[in-house]
Coordinates of C-alpha atoms and ligand atoms in Angstrom, one line a residue:
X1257 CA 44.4 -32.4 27.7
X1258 CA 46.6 -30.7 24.9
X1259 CA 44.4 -32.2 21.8
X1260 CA 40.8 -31.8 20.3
X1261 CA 40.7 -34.9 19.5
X1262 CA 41.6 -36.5 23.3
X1263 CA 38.8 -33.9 24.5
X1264 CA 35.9 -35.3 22.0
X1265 CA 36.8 -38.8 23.5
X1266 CA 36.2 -37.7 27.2
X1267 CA 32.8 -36.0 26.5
X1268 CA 31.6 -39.0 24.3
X1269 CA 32.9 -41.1 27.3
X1270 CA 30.5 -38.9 30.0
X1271 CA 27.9 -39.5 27.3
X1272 CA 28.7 -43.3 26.6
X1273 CA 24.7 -44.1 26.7
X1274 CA 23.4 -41.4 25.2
X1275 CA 22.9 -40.5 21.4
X1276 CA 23.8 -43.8 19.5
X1277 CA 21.0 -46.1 19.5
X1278 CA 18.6 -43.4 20.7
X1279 CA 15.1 -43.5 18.5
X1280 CA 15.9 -41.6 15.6
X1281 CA 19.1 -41.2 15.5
X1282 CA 20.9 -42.7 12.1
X1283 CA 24.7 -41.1 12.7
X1284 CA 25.6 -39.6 15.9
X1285 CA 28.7 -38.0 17.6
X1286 CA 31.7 -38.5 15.2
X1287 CA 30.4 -37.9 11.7
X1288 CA 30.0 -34.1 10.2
X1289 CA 26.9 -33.7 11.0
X1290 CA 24.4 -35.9 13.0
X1291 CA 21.5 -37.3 10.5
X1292 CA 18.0 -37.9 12.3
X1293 CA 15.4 -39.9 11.1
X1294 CA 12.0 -37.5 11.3
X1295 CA 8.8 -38.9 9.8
X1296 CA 9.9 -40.5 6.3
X1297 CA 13.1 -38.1 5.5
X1298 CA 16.6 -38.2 6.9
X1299 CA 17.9 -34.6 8.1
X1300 CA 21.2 -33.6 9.2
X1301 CA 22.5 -31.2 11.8
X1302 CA 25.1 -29.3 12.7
X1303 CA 27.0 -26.8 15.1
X1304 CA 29.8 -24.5 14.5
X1305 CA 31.7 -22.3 16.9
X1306 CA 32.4 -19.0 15.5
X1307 CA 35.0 -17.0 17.9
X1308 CA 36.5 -13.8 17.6
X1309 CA 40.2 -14.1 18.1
X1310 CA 39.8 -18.2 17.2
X1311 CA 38.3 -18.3 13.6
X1312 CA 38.7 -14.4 12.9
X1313 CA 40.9 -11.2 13.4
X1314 CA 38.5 -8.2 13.6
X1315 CA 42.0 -6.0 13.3
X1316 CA 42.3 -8.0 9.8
X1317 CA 39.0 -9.3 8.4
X1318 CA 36.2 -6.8 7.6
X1319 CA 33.1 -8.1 9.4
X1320 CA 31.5 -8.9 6.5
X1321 CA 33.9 -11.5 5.3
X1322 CA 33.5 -12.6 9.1
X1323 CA 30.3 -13.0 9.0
X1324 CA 29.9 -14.9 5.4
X1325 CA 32.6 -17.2 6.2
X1326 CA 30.6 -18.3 9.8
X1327 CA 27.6 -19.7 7.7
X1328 CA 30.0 -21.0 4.8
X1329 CA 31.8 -23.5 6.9
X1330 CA 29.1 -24.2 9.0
X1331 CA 27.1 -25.8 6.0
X1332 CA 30.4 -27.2 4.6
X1333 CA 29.3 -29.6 7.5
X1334 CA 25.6 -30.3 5.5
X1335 CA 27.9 -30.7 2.1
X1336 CA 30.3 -32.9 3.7
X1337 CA 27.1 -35.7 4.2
X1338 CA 25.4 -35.3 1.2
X1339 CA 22.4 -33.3 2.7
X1340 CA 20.6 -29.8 1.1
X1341 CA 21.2 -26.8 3.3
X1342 CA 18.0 -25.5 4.7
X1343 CA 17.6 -23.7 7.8
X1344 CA 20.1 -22.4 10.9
X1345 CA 19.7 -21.1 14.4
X1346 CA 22.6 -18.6 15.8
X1347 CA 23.8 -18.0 19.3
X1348 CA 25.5 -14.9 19.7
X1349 CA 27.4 -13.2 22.5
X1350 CA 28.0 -9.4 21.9
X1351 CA 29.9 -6.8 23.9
X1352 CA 27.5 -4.0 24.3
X1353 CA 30.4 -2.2 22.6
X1354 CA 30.2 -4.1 18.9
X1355 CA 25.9 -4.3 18.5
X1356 CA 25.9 -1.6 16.3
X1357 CA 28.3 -0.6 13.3
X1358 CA 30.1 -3.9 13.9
X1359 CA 27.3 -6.1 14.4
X1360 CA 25.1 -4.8 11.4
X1361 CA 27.6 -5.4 9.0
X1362 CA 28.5 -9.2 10.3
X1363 CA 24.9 -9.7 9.9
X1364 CA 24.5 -8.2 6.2
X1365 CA 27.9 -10.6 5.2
X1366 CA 26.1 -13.5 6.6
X1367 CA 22.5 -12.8 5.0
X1368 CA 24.4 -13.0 1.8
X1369 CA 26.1 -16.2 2.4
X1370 CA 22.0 -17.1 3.6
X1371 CA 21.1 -15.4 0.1
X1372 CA 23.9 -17.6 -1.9
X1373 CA 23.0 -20.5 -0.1
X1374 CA 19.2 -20.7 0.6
X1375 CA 19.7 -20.9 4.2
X1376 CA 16.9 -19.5 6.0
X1377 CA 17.3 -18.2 9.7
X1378 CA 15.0 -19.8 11.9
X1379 CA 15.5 -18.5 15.1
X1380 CA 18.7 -18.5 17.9
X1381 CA 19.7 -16.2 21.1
X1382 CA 21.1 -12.9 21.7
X1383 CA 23.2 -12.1 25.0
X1384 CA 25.4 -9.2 25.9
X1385 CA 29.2 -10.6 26.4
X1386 CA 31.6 -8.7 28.8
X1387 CA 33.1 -5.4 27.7
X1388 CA 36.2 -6.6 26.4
X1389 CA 35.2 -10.1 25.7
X1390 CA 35.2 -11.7 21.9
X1391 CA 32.4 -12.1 19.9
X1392 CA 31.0 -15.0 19.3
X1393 CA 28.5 -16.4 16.9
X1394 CA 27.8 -20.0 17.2
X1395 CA 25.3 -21.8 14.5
X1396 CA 23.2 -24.6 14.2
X1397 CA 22.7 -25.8 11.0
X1398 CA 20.1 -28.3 9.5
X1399 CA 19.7 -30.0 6.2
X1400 CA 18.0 -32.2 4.4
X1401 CA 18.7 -35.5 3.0
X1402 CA 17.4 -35.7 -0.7
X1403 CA 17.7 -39.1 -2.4
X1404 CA 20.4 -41.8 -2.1
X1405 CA 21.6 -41.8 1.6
X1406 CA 23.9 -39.8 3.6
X1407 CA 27.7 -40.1 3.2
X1408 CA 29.6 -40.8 6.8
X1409 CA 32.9 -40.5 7.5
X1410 CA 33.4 -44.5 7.9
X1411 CA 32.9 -46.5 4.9
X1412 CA 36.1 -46.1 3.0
X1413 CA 37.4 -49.9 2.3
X1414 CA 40.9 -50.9 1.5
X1415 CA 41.5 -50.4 -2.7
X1416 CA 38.8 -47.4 -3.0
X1417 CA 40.2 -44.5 -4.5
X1418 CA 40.2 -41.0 -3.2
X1419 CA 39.2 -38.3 -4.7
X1420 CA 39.7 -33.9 -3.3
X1421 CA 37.4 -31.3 -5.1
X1422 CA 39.4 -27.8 -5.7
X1423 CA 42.7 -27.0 -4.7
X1424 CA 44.2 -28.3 -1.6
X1425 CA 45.9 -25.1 0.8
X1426 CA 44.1 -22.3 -1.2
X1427 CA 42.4 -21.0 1.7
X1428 CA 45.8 -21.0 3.4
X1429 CA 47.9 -19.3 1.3
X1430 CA 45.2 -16.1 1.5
X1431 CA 45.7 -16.9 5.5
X1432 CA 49.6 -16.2 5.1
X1433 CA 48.9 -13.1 3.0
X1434 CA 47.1 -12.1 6.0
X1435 CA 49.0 -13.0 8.6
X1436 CA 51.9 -11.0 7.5
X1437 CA 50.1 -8.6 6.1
X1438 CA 50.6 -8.7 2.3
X1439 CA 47.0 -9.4 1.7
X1440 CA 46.0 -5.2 1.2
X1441 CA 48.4 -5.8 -1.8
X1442 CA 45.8 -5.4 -5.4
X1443 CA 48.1 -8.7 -7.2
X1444 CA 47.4 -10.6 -4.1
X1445 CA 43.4 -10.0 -4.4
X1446 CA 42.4 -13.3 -6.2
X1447 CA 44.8 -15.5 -3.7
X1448 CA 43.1 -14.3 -0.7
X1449 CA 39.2 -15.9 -2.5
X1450 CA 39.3 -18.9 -0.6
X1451 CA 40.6 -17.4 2.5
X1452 CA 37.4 -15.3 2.5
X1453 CA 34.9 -16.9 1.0
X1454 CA 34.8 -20.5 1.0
X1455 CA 32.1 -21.9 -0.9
X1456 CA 31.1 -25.3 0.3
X1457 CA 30.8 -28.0 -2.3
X1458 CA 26.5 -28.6 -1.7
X1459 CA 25.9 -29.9 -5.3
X1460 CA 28.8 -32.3 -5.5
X1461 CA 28.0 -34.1 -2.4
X1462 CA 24.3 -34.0 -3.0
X1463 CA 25.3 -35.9 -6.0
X1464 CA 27.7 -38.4 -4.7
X1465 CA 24.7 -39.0 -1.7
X1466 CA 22.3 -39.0 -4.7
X1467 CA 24.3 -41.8 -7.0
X1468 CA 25.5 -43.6 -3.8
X1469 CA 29.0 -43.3 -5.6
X1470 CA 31.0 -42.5 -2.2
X1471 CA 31.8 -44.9 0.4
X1472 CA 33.3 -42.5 3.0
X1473 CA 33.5 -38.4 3.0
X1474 CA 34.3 -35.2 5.1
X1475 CA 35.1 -31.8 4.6
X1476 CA 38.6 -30.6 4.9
X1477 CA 37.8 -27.8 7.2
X1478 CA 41.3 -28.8 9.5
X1479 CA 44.1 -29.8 7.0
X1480 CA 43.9 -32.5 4.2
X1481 CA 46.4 -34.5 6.8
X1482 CA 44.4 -34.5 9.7
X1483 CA 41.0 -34.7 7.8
X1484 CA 42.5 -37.5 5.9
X1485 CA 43.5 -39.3 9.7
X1486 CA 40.0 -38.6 10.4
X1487 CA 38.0 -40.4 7.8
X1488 CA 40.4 -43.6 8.1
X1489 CA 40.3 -43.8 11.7
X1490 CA 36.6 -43.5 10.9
X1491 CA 36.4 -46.1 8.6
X1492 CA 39.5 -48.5 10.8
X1493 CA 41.9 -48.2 7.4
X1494 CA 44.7 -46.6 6.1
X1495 CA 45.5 -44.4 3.0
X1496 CA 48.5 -43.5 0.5
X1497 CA 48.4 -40.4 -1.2
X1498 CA 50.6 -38.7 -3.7
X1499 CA 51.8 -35.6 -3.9
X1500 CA 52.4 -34.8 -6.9
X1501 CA 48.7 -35.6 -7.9
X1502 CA 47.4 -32.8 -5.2
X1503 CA 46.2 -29.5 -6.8
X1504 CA 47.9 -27.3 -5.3
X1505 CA 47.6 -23.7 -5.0
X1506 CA 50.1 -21.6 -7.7
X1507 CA 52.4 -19.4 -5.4
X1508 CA 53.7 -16.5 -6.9
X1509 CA 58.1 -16.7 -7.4
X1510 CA 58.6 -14.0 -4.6
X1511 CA 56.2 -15.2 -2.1
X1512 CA 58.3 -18.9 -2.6
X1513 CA 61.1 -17.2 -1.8
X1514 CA 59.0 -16.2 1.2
X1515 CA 59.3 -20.0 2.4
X1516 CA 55.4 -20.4 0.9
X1517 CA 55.5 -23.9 0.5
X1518 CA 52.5 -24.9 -1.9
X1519 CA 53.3 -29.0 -0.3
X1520 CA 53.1 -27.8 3.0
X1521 CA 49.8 -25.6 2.6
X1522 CA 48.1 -28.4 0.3
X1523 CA 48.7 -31.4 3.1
X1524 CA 48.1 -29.4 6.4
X1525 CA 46.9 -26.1 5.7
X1526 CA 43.2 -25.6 7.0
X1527 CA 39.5 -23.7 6.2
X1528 CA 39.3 -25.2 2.5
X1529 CA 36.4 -26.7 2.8
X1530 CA 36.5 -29.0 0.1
X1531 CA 35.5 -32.4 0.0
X1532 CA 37.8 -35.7 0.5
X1533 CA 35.6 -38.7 -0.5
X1534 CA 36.4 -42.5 -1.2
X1535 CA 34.9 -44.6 -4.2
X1536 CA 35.1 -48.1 -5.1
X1537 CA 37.4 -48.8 -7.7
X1538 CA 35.3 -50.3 -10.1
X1539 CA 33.1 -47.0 -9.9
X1540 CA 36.3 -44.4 -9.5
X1541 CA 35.4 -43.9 -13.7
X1542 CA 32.1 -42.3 -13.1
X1543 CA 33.6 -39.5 -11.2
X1544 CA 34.2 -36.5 -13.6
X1545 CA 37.4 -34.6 -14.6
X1546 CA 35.2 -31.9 -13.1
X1547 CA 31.9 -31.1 -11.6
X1548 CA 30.1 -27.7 -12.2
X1549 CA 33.8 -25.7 -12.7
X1550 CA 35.3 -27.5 -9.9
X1551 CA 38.4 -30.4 -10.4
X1552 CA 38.0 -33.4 -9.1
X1553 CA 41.7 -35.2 -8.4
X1554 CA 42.4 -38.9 -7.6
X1555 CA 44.7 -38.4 -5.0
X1556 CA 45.7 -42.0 -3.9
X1557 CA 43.9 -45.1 -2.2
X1558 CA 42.5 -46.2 1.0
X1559 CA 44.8 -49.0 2.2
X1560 CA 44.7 -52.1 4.8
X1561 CA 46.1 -51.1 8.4
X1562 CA 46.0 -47.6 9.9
X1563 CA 48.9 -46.2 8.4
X1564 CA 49.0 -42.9 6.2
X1565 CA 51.7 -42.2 3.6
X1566 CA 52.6 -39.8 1.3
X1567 CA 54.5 -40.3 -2.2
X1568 CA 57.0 -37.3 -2.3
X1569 CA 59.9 -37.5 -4.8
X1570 CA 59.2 -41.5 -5.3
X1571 CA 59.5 -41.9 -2.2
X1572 CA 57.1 -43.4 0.6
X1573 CA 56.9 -41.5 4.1
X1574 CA 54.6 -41.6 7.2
X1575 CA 51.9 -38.6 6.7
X1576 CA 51.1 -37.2 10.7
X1577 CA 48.0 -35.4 11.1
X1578 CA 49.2 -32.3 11.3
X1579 CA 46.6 -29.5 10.2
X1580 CA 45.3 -27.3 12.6
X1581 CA 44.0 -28.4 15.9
X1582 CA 42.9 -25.3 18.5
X1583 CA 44.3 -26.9 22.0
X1584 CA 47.7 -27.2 20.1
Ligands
LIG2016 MG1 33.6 -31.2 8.8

């Protein structure tokens, strides 16, 4: 199987009759974060992988960035349906090698991502991992729905508009920096901010849940192209988008000449987490210029079909999912 995608359909095919329909379950598999019905409120929950090697370098990032950046895009997840971060459970594997030094600064990066995002840490498991193995720190996240209702991936209609909070390929340009090594570099300091510390967009999709103002909404945690796929195969529709429109990030003249392509990073580059959402046309003026210091962008339309397309030079092309995807 050489996709994520193709491996989510076999599991929910092993699982076909569990999960939907079960007592209490509002959105199952397929959304950002399940949302369960419990007593009179509506919570959602999450779980994130964390793994050394897969979603960060120790020979690069400084545990502390590691560690804030687990919890970040983990309740990018809660942000992504509208729902107020509250509590998380962690599962970590350890080489006996990495529980001390290593292990208490992770920990002190993540309590201030807890701190900065009044998560509170509930509980989880602790297990030594083999000598040489990877880390890994896997979280569970919960949060609560307050007011409105949850946003789901799969209620964009044909004419709404669609909007992106922030600036689309930030987080990869500080990846690049990284990658080959430019990012110890003091001019390159601010670029690398989103690389490091995402912060997920909790108030603005508390208040899109809260107004009901979104039909449709995810996270772009993979790529704006394939989290853009994902929310109109969601929602059985298509989308055009223009270019032009996207904030995109400002690349220094020499790294261009580096063949950093601020088109490239803003359609496919990954770990923004921002949030792509659809709204009616009729209520696309009630979306701000900006909310709370961040831009809010019309970037194009849900269309009829399944079919995304991109505006580039006035021109109309095909738009393939083609952000990052770990079996690739
Ligand atoms: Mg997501």
């Amino acid at each position: 199987v050489r996709s994520e995608r193709a491996i989510i359909a076999s599991i929910a095919r092993a699982f076909r009759a569990t999960g939907r329909g079960a007592p209490g379950v509002f959105a199952g598999m397929g959304d950002d974060a399940a949302i369960l019905r419990l007593g009179q409120s509506l919570w959602a929950v999450s779980t994130d992988a964390c793994v050394e090697g897969a979603h960060f370098l120790s020979g690069l990032h400084a545990p502390e960035d590691s560690g804030y950046k687990a919890l970040a895009r983990s309740v990018s997840d809660l942000a992504a349906v509208g729902a107020t971060p509250r509590y998380f459970l962690m599962n970590l594997a350890v080489p006996p090698a990495r529980t001390g030094a290593w292990l208490r600064r992770f920990t002190a990066g993540m309590a201030r991502a807890a701190r900065f995002l009044d998560m509170h840490l509930i509980g989880g498991d602790t297990t030594a991992a083999p000598q040489h193995a990877p880390v890994s720190a896997n979280l569970c996240v919960l949060g609560e729905i307050q007011g409105g209702r949850p946003v789901l991936r799969c209620g964009a209609r044909p004419g709404d508009i669609l909007f992106l909070s922030g600036v689309a390929g930030a987080a990869q340009l500080g990846l690049e920096l990284v990658r080959r090594n430019l990012h110890r570099r003091a001019r390159y300091r601010n670029l690398l901010r989103r690389h490091l510390h995402p912060e997920p967009r909790i108030a603005l999709g508390q208040w899109l849940a809260q107004h009901k103002l979104a039909t449709a909404m995810i996270d772009t945690s993979d790529g704006l192209s394939t989290d853009l796929f994902n929310l109109c195969s969601a929602g059985r529709v298509g989308a055009e988008i223009d270019l032009a429109r996207l904030t995109k990030p400002r690349v220094p003249a020499e790294l261009l000449r580096k063949k950093f392509s601020p088109e490239e990073m803003a359609l496919h580059g990954g770990d923004d987490y921002e949030l792509l959402f659809a709204v009616r046309a009729e209520y696309s003026a009630r979306i701000p210029a900006r909310f709370k210091g961040v831009p809010l962008t019309t970037i194009g339309r849900i269309t009829a079909g399944s079919v995304i397309r991109v505006r580039e030079g006035g021109k109309l092309r095909t738009l393939l999912p083609r952000g990052w995807d770990p079996f690739r």
